[in-house]
PDB file of C-alpha atoms in Angstrom:
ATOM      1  CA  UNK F   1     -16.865  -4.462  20.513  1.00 49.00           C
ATOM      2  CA  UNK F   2     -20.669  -4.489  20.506  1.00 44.00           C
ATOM      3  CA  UNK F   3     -22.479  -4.677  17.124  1.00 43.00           C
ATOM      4  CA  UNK F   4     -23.829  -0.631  17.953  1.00 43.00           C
ATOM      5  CA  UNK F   5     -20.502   0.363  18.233  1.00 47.00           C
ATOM      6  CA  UNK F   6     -18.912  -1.391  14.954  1.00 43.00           C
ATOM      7  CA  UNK F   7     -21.855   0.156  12.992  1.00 44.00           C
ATOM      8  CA  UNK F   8     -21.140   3.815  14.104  1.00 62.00           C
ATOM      9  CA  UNK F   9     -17.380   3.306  13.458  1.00 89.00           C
ATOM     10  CA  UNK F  10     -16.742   5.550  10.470  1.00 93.00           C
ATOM     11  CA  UNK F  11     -13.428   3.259   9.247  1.00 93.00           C
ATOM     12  CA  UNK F  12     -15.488  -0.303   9.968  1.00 93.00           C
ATOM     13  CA  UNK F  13     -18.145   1.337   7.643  1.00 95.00           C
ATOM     14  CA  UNK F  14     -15.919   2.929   4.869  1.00 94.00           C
ATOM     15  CA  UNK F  15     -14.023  -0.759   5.122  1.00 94.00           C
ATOM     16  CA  UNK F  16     -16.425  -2.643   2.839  1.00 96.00           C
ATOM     17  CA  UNK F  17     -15.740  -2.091  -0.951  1.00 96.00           C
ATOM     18  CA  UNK F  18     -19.672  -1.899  -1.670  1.00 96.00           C
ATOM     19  CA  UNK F  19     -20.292   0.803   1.089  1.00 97.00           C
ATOM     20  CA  UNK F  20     -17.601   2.644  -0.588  1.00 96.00           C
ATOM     21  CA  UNK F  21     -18.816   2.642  -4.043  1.00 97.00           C
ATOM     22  CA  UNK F  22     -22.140   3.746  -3.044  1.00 97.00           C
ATOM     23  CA  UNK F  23     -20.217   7.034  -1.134  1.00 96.00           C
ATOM     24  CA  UNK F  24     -18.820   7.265  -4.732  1.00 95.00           C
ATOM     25  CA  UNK F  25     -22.705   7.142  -6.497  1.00 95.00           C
ATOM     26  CA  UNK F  26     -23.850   9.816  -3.523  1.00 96.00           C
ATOM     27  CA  UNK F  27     -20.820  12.534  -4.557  1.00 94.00           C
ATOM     28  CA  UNK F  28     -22.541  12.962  -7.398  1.00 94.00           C
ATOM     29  CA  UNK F  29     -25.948  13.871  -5.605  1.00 94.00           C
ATOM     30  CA  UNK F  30     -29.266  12.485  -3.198  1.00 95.00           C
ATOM     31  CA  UNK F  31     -30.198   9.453  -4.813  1.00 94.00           C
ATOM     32  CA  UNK F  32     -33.201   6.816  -4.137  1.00 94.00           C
ATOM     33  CA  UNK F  33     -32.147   3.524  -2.723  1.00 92.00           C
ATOM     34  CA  UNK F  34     -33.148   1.868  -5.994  1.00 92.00           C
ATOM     35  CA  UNK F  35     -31.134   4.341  -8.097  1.00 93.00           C
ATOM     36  CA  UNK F  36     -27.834   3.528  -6.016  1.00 94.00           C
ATOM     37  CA  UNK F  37     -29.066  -0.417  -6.477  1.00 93.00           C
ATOM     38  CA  UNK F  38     -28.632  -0.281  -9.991  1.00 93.00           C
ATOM     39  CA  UNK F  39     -24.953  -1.077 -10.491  1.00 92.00           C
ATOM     40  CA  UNK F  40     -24.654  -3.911  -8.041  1.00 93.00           C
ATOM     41  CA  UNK F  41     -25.558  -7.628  -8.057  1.00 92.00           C
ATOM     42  CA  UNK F  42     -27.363  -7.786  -5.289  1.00 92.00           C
ATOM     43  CA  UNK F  43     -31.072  -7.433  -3.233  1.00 92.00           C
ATOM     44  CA  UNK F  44     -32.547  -3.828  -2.390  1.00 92.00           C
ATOM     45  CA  UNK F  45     -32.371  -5.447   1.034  1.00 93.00           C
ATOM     46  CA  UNK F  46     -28.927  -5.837   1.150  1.00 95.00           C
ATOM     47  CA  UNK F  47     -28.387  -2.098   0.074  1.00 95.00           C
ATOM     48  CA  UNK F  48     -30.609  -0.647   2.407  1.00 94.00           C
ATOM     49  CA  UNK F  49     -28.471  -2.641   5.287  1.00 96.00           C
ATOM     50  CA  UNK F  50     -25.112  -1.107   3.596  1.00 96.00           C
ATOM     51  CA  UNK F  51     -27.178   2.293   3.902  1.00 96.00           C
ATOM     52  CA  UNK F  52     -28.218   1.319   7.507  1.00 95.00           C
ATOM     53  CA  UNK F  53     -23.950   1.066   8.348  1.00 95.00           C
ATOM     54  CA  UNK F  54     -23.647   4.364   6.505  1.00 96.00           C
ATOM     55  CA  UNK F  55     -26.426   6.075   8.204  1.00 95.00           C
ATOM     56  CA  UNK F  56     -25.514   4.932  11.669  1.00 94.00           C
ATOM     57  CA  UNK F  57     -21.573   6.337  11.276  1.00 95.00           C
ATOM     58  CA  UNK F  58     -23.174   9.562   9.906  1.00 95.00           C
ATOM     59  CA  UNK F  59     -21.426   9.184   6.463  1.00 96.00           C
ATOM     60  CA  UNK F  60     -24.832   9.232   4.698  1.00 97.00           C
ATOM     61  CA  UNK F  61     -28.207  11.078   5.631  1.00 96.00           C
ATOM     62  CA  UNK F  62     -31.803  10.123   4.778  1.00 95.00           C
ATOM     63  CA  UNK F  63     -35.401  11.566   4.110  1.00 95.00           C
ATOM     64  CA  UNK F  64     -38.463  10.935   3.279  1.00 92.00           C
ATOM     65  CA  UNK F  65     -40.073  11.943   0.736  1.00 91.00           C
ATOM     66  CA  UNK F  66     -43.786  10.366  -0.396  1.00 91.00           C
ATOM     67  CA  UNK F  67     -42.944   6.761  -0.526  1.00 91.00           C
ATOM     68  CA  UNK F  68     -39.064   6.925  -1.294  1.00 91.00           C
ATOM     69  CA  UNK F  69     -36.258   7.595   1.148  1.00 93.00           C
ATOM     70  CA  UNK F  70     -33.410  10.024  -0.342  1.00 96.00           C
ATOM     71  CA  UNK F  71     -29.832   9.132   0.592  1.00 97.00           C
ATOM     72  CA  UNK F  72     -27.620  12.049   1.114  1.00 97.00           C
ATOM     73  CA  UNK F  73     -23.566  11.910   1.775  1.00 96.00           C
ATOM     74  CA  UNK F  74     -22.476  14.320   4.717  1.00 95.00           C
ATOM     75  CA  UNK F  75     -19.217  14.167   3.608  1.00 90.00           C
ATOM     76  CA  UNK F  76     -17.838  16.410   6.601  1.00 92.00           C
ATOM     77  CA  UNK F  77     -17.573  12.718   8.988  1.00 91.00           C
ATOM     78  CA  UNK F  78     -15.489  11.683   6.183  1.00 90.00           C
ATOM     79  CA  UNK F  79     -13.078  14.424   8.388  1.00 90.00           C
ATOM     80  CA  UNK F  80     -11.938  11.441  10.914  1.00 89.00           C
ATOM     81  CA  UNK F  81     -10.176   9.227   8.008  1.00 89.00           C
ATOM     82  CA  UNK F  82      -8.689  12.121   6.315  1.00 88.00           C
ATOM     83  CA  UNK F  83      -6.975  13.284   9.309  1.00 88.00           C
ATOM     84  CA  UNK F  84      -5.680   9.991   9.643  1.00 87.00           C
ATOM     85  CA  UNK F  85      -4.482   9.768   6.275  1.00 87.00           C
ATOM     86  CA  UNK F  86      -3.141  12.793   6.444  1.00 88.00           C
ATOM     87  CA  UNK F  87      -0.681  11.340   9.710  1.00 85.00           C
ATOM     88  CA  UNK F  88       1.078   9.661   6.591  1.00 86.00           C
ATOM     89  CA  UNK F  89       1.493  12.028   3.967  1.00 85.00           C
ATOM     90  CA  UNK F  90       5.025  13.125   5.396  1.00 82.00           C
ATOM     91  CA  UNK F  91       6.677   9.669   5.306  1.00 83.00           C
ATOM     92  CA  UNK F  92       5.600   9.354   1.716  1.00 85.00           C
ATOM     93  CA  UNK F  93       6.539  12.874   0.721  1.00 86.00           C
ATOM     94  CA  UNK F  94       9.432  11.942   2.359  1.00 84.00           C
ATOM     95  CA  UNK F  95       9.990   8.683   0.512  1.00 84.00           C
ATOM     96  CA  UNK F  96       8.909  10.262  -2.935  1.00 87.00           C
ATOM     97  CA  UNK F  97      11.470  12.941  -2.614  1.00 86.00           C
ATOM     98  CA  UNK F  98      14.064  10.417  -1.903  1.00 88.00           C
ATOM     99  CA  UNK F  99      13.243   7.889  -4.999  1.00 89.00           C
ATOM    100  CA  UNK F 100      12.997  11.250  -6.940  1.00 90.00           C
ATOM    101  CA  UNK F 101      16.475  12.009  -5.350  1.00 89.00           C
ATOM    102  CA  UNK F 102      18.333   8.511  -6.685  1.00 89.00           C
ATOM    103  CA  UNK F 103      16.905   8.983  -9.827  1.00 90.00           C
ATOM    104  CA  UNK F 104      18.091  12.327 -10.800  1.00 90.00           C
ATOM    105  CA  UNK F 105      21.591  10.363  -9.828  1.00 90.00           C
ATOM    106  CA  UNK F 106      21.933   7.771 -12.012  1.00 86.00           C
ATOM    107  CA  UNK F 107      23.049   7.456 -15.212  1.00 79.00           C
TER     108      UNK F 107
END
């Protein structure tokens, strides 16, 4: 797989623990690259690439405004990975019901 390809990939970028955590920062609204810096032990630079991956799958938006870029989540390409998640939810409904099942039997 070419290195365009794994950075538009919505589950290669969602994949890395950091990427995800900064989706978590941007629910709670546009945000400054330095602001979503703040909580992790590492270089600006090494955000903005984590940015870059979300920005190329279309998980995260940016703009410009004076000197700053804004990041932004577009949450709707999150749509992908919950309708794959979503492929699962009956066998564990099904397993819940069952372990809920054996333990209204014993004892």
């Amino acid at each position: 797989m070419s290195r365009s390809t794994v950075s538009t990939d919505i589950f290669h970028a969602i994949a890395d623990p950091t990427r995800r955590a900064i989706l978590d920062h941007l629910q709670r609204g546009e945000q400054p690259v330095k602001h979503l810096a703040e909580p992790f032990a590492m270089s600006l630079p090494a955000i903005s690439q984590h940015l870059q991956v979300l920005c190329e799958a279309g998980l995260v938006t940016q703009q410009r405004r004076g000197r700053q870029r804004i990041y932004r989540l577009n949450p709707a390409s999150l749509k992908p990975v919950s309708d794959w998640v979503s492929q699962y939810e009956q066998f564990w409904t099904a397993k819940l019901d069952a372990l809920g099942e054996y333990l209204e039997e014993q004892p």
